[in-house]
Amino acid sequence: LQDLGRRLTAAISSVSGHSALDEQASLALDAVLKSVSAALLESDVNVALVKRTRDRVKKQVLPQLEELQAKSTSANQDHDPLAGNKAKQLIHKAMQPVKGKSQVIMMVGLQGAGKTTTCTKLATHYQRRGLKVALVCADTFRAGAFDQLKQNATRAKVPFFGSYTETDPVSISLQGVQKFRAERFDVIIVDTSGRHRQETELFHEMEQIQDAVEPDMTVLVLDGAIGQAAEAQSRAFKEASNFGAIIVTKLDGHAKGGGAISAVAATSTPIIFLGVGEHLHDLEKFSPRPFVSKLLG
Ligand code: GDP
């Protein structure tokens, strides 16, 4: 128990010293908390101690995440002139698109992160709130990307634009955005291509699309299972695309998404939604409390 006590103290102080709880720290903590629980139960020691310890750890971690989220949301806040004092309440731009403004949301991320799936989930989310939403497929890199978006969009009854013959993603995204702007859509979501890793070519393409369609918001889609790689990946994408929000996917599986907190800290950008499955409605609004609870058990 003495050894466990030492490890626990070390783990807690390492968390206190972190600006954010990263994947490694959360895994270490998880392991320590589990072994402490087991040891206490075996020795018939009171289980309340475990609960107190967990509560203490959560109490330290949660405010850090809430503070990070709040700070980074304020940088991407939407100012509603009609909201009066309520404007003080922080509302992320991407959480409340306005009717009649043709807001363009561009999605970026590595191949396989879940961009195409998330585009349709997001479209469905806005559609259910009464907004007129359309999807543009600017992924000309991955074979079958347009077919996938087309299938998803059709299932979700969301109008879409793409091409089997045009190979220039900048041209396609511009055509799509112009078409849906002219048709007065409220939200136009542009799905861009990814690569297996961060590449200059991908970042160059992203910048060109951004220059062409001038998105109101760029969203990074991050695979929840990538662990510590989240920090470097989000930093690189931030530099190239200056995204204003993060969506973490695949949190229905084994991944607890601790790495995503490092991404928030590294880029000062908030998480807005979580992907929790492969289906249309598997999108949850991000909230620090349940996220941290899941992370630390
Ligand atoms: P893209 O290359 O970034 O566009 O990624 P896709 O949208 O094609 O997604 C890659 C794979 O991840 C697909 O098989 C999706 O069904 C799956 N996927 C995406 N989001 C989630 C999620 O939140 N949970 C689970 N379990 N699978 C997901």
Coordinates of C-alpha atoms and ligand atoms in Angstrom, one line a residue:
L1 CA 0.0 0.0 0.0
Q2 CA 2.9 2.3 0.7
D3 CA 4.1 1.9 -2.8
L4 CA 0.6 2.5 -4.2
G5 CA 0.4 5.6 -2.1
R6 CA 3.7 6.9 -3.5
R7 CA 2.5 6.1 -7.1
L8 CA -0.8 7.8 -6.4
T9 CA 0.8 10.9 -5.0
A10 CA 3.2 11.1 -8.0
A11 CA 0.3 10.6 -10.4
I12 CA -1.7 13.3 -8.8
S13 CA 1.1 15.8 -8.7
S14 CA 2.0 15.0 -12.3
V15 CA -1.6 15.9 -13.3
S16 CA -1.5 19.1 -11.2
G17 CA 1.6 20.1 -13.0
H18 CA 0.2 19.5 -16.5
S19 CA -1.6 22.3 -18.3
A20 CA -3.9 19.6 -19.5
L21 CA -4.4 15.9 -18.9
D22 CA -2.7 14.1 -21.7
E23 CA -3.3 10.6 -22.8
Q24 CA -0.2 9.3 -21.0
A25 CA -1.1 10.9 -17.7
S26 CA -4.7 9.8 -17.9
L27 CA -3.7 6.2 -18.7
A28 CA -1.2 6.2 -15.8
L29 CA -3.8 7.6 -13.5
D30 CA -6.4 5.1 -14.6
A31 CA -4.0 2.3 -13.9
V32 CA -3.0 3.7 -10.5
L33 CA -6.6 4.2 -9.5
K34 CA -7.5 0.7 -10.6
S35 CA -4.7 -0.9 -8.7
V36 CA -5.5 1.1 -5.6
S37 CA -9.1 0.0 -5.8
A38 CA -8.1 -3.6 -6.1
A39 CA -5.6 -3.4 -3.2
L40 CA -8.1 -1.8 -1.0
L41 CA -10.8 -4.2 -1.8
E42 CA -8.5 -7.2 -1.2
S43 CA -7.5 -5.9 2.2
D44 CA -11.1 -5.0 3.1
V45 CA -10.1 -1.4 3.5
N46 CA -12.9 1.1 3.1
V47 CA -13.9 1.6 -0.4
A48 CA -14.8 5.2 0.4
L49 CA -11.1 6.1 0.3
V50 CA -11.1 5.1 -3.4
K51 CA -14.1 7.2 -4.1
R52 CA -12.6 10.2 -2.3
T53 CA -9.3 9.8 -4.3
R54 CA -11.2 9.6 -7.6
D55 CA -13.3 12.6 -6.6
R56 CA -10.2 14.5 -5.7
V57 CA -8.5 13.7 -9.0
K58 CA -11.6 14.7 -11.0
K59 CA -11.9 17.9 -9.0
Q60 CA -8.4 18.9 -10.2
V61 CA -8.8 17.8 -13.8
L62 CA -12.3 19.1 -14.6
P63 CA -11.7 22.8 -13.9
Q64 CA -8.6 22.7 -16.1
L65 CA -10.6 21.3 -19.0
E66 CA -13.5 23.7 -18.4
E67 CA -11.1 26.6 -18.4
L68 CA -9.4 25.5 -21.6
Q69 CA -12.7 25.1 -23.3
A70 CA -14.1 28.4 -22.2
K71 CA -10.9 30.3 -23.2
S72 CA -10.8 28.8 -26.6
T73 CA -14.6 29.1 -27.1
S74 CA -14.4 32.9 -26.4
A75 CA -12.0 33.2 -29.3
N76 CA -14.6 31.7 -31.6
Q77 CA -17.6 33.3 -30.1
D78 CA -20.6 34.4 -32.1
H79 CA -21.9 37.8 -31.3
D80 CA -25.6 38.0 -31.5
P81 CA -26.6 41.6 -31.5
L82 CA -30.2 40.6 -30.4
A83 CA -29.0 38.6 -27.4
G84 CA -28.2 41.6 -25.2
N85 CA -26.7 40.4 -21.9
K86 CA -27.1 36.8 -23.0
A87 CA -24.2 37.5 -25.4
K88 CA -22.0 37.2 -22.4
Q89 CA -22.8 33.5 -22.5
L90 CA -20.2 31.8 -24.6
I91 CA -21.6 30.2 -27.7
H92 CA -19.3 28.7 -30.2
K93 CA -20.0 29.9 -33.8
A94 CA -20.4 26.4 -35.1
M95 CA -22.9 25.5 -32.4
Q96 CA -25.5 28.0 -33.6
P97 CA -25.4 28.8 -37.3
V98 CA -27.9 31.5 -38.1
K99 CA -30.7 31.2 -40.7
G100 CA -30.3 33.2 -43.9
K101 CA -26.6 33.7 -43.8
S102 CA -25.1 30.9 -45.9
Q103 CA -22.4 29.9 -43.5
V104 CA -19.6 27.8 -44.9
I105 CA -18.1 25.1 -42.7
M106 CA -15.0 23.4 -44.0
M107 CA -14.0 20.1 -42.5
V108 CA -10.3 19.0 -42.4
G109 CA -8.4 16.0 -41.0
L110 CA -6.4 13.0 -41.9
Q111 CA -7.8 10.2 -44.0
G112 CA -9.9 7.8 -41.9
A113 CA -10.4 10.3 -39.1
G114 CA -14.1 10.3 -39.9
K115 CA -14.6 13.5 -41.9
T116 CA -17.1 12.3 -44.4
T117 CA -19.2 10.5 -41.8
T118 CA -19.0 13.6 -39.5
C119 CA -20.1 15.9 -42.3
T120 CA -23.4 14.1 -42.7
K121 CA -23.9 13.8 -38.9
L122 CA -23.3 17.6 -38.6
A123 CA -25.6 18.3 -41.6
T124 CA -28.3 16.1 -39.9
H125 CA -27.8 18.0 -36.6
Y126 CA -28.4 21.4 -38.2
Q127 CA -31.2 20.1 -40.4
R128 CA -33.1 18.9 -37.3
R129 CA -32.8 22.5 -36.0
G130 CA -34.6 23.8 -39.0
L131 CA -31.7 25.0 -41.1
K132 CA -31.3 24.4 -44.8
V133 CA -28.1 22.4 -45.2
A134 CA -26.0 21.2 -48.1
L135 CA -22.8 19.1 -48.5
V136 CA -20.0 19.7 -50.9
C137 CA -17.5 16.9 -51.7
A138 CA -14.0 18.3 -52.4
D139 CA -12.2 15.0 -51.7
T140 CA -10.8 14.1 -55.1
F141 CA -7.9 12.2 -53.6
R142 CA -9.6 9.2 -52.1
A143 CA -11.3 6.9 -54.7
G144 CA -14.9 6.5 -53.7
A145 CA -15.1 9.5 -51.5
F146 CA -17.8 11.2 -53.6
D147 CA -19.8 8.0 -53.7
Q148 CA -19.6 7.7 -49.9
L149 CA -20.7 11.3 -49.4
K150 CA -23.5 10.8 -51.9
Q151 CA -24.8 7.7 -50.2
N152 CA -24.7 9.3 -46.8
A153 CA -26.3 12.5 -48.0
T154 CA -29.0 10.7 -49.8
R155 CA -29.8 8.6 -46.6
A156 CA -29.9 11.8 -44.6
K157 CA -31.9 13.7 -47.3
V158 CA -29.3 16.4 -47.6
P159 CA -28.6 18.0 -51.0
F160 CA -25.0 17.5 -52.1
F161 CA -22.6 18.6 -54.8
G162 CA -19.5 16.8 -56.2
S163 CA -18.0 15.5 -59.5
Y164 CA -16.7 12.2 -60.9
T165 CA -14.7 14.0 -63.6
E166 CA -13.4 17.2 -62.1
T167 CA -10.0 16.5 -60.4
D168 CA -9.4 20.0 -59.0
P169 CA -10.7 20.1 -55.4
V170 CA -10.5 23.9 -55.4
S171 CA -12.7 24.2 -58.4
I172 CA -15.2 21.7 -57.1
S173 CA -15.5 23.4 -53.7
L174 CA -15.9 26.8 -55.2
Q175 CA -18.6 25.6 -57.7
G176 CA -20.5 23.8 -54.9
V177 CA -20.3 26.7 -52.5
Q178 CA -21.4 29.2 -55.1
K179 CA -24.3 27.0 -56.2
F180 CA -25.6 26.6 -52.6
R181 CA -25.0 30.2 -51.8
A182 CA -27.1 31.2 -54.8
E183 CA -29.8 28.8 -53.6
R184 CA -29.7 30.4 -50.2
F185 CA -28.7 27.5 -48.1
D186 CA -28.1 28.4 -44.4
V187 CA -25.2 26.0 -43.9
I188 CA -22.8 24.6 -46.5
I189 CA -20.5 21.9 -45.3
V190 CA -17.3 21.3 -47.4
D191 CA -15.7 17.8 -47.0
T192 CA -12.0 18.0 -48.0
S193 CA -9.6 15.3 -48.7
G194 CA -7.2 13.8 -46.2
R195 CA -3.9 11.8 -46.5
H196 CA -2.5 9.1 -44.3
R197 CA -0.2 11.6 -42.7
Q198 CA 0.4 15.3 -42.5
E199 CA 1.9 16.3 -45.9
T200 CA 2.8 19.6 -47.4
E201 CA 0.7 18.8 -50.4
L202 CA -2.4 18.3 -48.2
F203 CA -1.8 21.5 -46.3
H204 CA -1.3 23.4 -49.6
E205 CA -4.6 22.1 -50.9
M206 CA -6.4 23.1 -47.7
E207 CA -5.1 26.6 -47.9
Q208 CA -6.2 26.9 -51.5
I209 CA -9.7 25.7 -50.8
Q210 CA -9.9 28.1 -47.8
D211 CA -8.8 31.0 -50.0
A212 CA -11.4 30.1 -52.6
V213 CA -14.5 29.4 -50.4
E214 CA -13.6 31.6 -47.4
P215 CA -15.2 29.4 -44.8
D216 CA -16.8 31.0 -41.7
M217 CA -15.5 28.1 -39.7
T218 CA -13.0 25.3 -40.2
V219 CA -13.4 22.2 -38.1
L220 CA -10.7 19.6 -37.4
V221 CA -11.9 16.1 -37.3
L222 CA -9.7 14.1 -35.0
D223 CA -9.7 10.3 -34.5
G224 CA -10.3 9.7 -30.8
A225 CA -8.0 6.7 -30.9
I226 CA -4.8 8.4 -31.9
G227 CA -3.7 9.1 -28.4
Q228 CA -0.7 11.3 -27.9
A229 CA -0.3 11.9 -31.7
A230 CA -3.2 14.3 -31.3
E231 CA -1.0 17.0 -30.1
A232 CA 1.4 17.2 -33.0
Q233 CA -1.4 16.5 -35.5
S234 CA -3.6 19.2 -34.3
R235 CA -0.7 21.7 -34.1
A236 CA 0.2 21.0 -37.7
F237 CA -3.4 21.4 -38.9
K238 CA -3.8 24.6 -36.8
E239 CA -0.8 26.2 -38.5
A240 CA -2.1 25.3 -42.0
S241 CA -5.8 25.8 -41.6
N242 CA -6.3 27.8 -38.3
F243 CA -9.4 25.7 -37.5
G244 CA -11.8 27.1 -34.9
A245 CA -13.3 23.9 -33.5
I246 CA -12.5 20.2 -33.0
I247 CA -14.7 17.2 -33.4
V248 CA -13.4 14.0 -31.8
T249 CA -14.6 10.8 -33.4
K250 CA -14.9 7.1 -32.5
L251 CA -15.4 7.5 -28.8
D252 CA -17.9 4.7 -28.9
G253 CA -15.0 2.2 -29.0
H254 CA -12.2 1.6 -26.6
A255 CA -10.7 5.0 -26.9
K256 CA -11.4 7.4 -24.1
G257 CA -10.0 10.3 -26.1
G258 CA -7.6 11.7 -23.5
G259 CA -5.3 12.8 -26.4
A260 CA -8.0 15.2 -27.5
I261 CA -7.4 17.3 -24.4
S262 CA -3.8 17.7 -25.5
A263 CA -5.2 18.9 -28.9
V264 CA -7.4 21.5 -27.1
A265 CA -4.4 22.7 -25.0
A266 CA -1.9 22.8 -27.9
T267 CA -4.2 24.7 -30.2
S268 CA -6.4 26.7 -27.8
T269 CA -9.4 25.4 -29.7
P270 CA -12.4 23.9 -28.1
I271 CA -14.0 20.5 -28.8
I272 CA -17.6 21.0 -30.0
F273 CA -18.9 17.6 -30.7
L274 CA -18.0 13.9 -30.2
G275 CA -18.6 11.1 -32.7
V276 CA -20.0 8.1 -30.9
G277 CA -20.8 5.7 -33.7
E278 CA -21.1 5.1 -37.4
H279 CA -24.7 6.2 -37.8
L280 CA -26.2 9.6 -38.7
H281 CA -27.4 10.5 -35.2
D282 CA -24.2 9.3 -33.4
L283 CA -23.1 12.9 -32.6
E284 CA -23.0 14.3 -29.1
K285 CA -22.4 17.8 -28.0
F286 CA -19.2 18.0 -26.1
S287 CA -19.4 18.6 -22.4
P288 CA -16.3 18.5 -20.1
R289 CA -17.9 16.8 -17.1
P290 CA -19.0 13.5 -18.7
F291 CA -15.9 13.4 -20.8
V292 CA -13.6 13.6 -17.7
S293 CA -15.8 11.1 -15.8
K294 CA -15.4 8.6 -18.6
L295 CA -11.7 9.3 -18.8
L296 CA -11.1 8.6 -15.1
G297 CA -13.8 6.1 -14.4
Ligands
GDP1 P1 -12.6 10.2 -43.7 O1 -11.5 9.5 -44.5 O2 -11.9 11.1 -42.7 O3 -13.6 10.9 -44.5 O4 -13.3 9.1 -42.8 P2 -14.7 8.3 -42.9 O5 -15.8 9.3 -42.6 O6 -14.7 7.6 -44.2 O7 -14.6 7.3 -41.7 C1 -13.6 6.3 -41.6 C2 -14.2 5.1 -40.9 O8 -14.5 5.5 -39.5 C3 -15.6 4.7 -41.5 O9 -15.6 3.3 -41.4 C4 -16.6 5.3 -40.5 O10 -17.8 4.5 -40.5 C5 -15.9 5.2 -39.2 N1 -16.3 6.2 -38.2 C6 -16.4 7.6 -38.4 N2 -16.8 8.2 -37.3 C7 -17.0 7.2 -36.3 C8 -17.4 7.1 -35.0 O11 -17.7 8.2 -34.3 N3 -17.5 5.9 -34.4 C9 -17.2 4.7 -35.1 N4 -17.3 3.6 -34.4 N5 -16.8 4.8 -36.4 C10 -16.7 6.0 -37.0

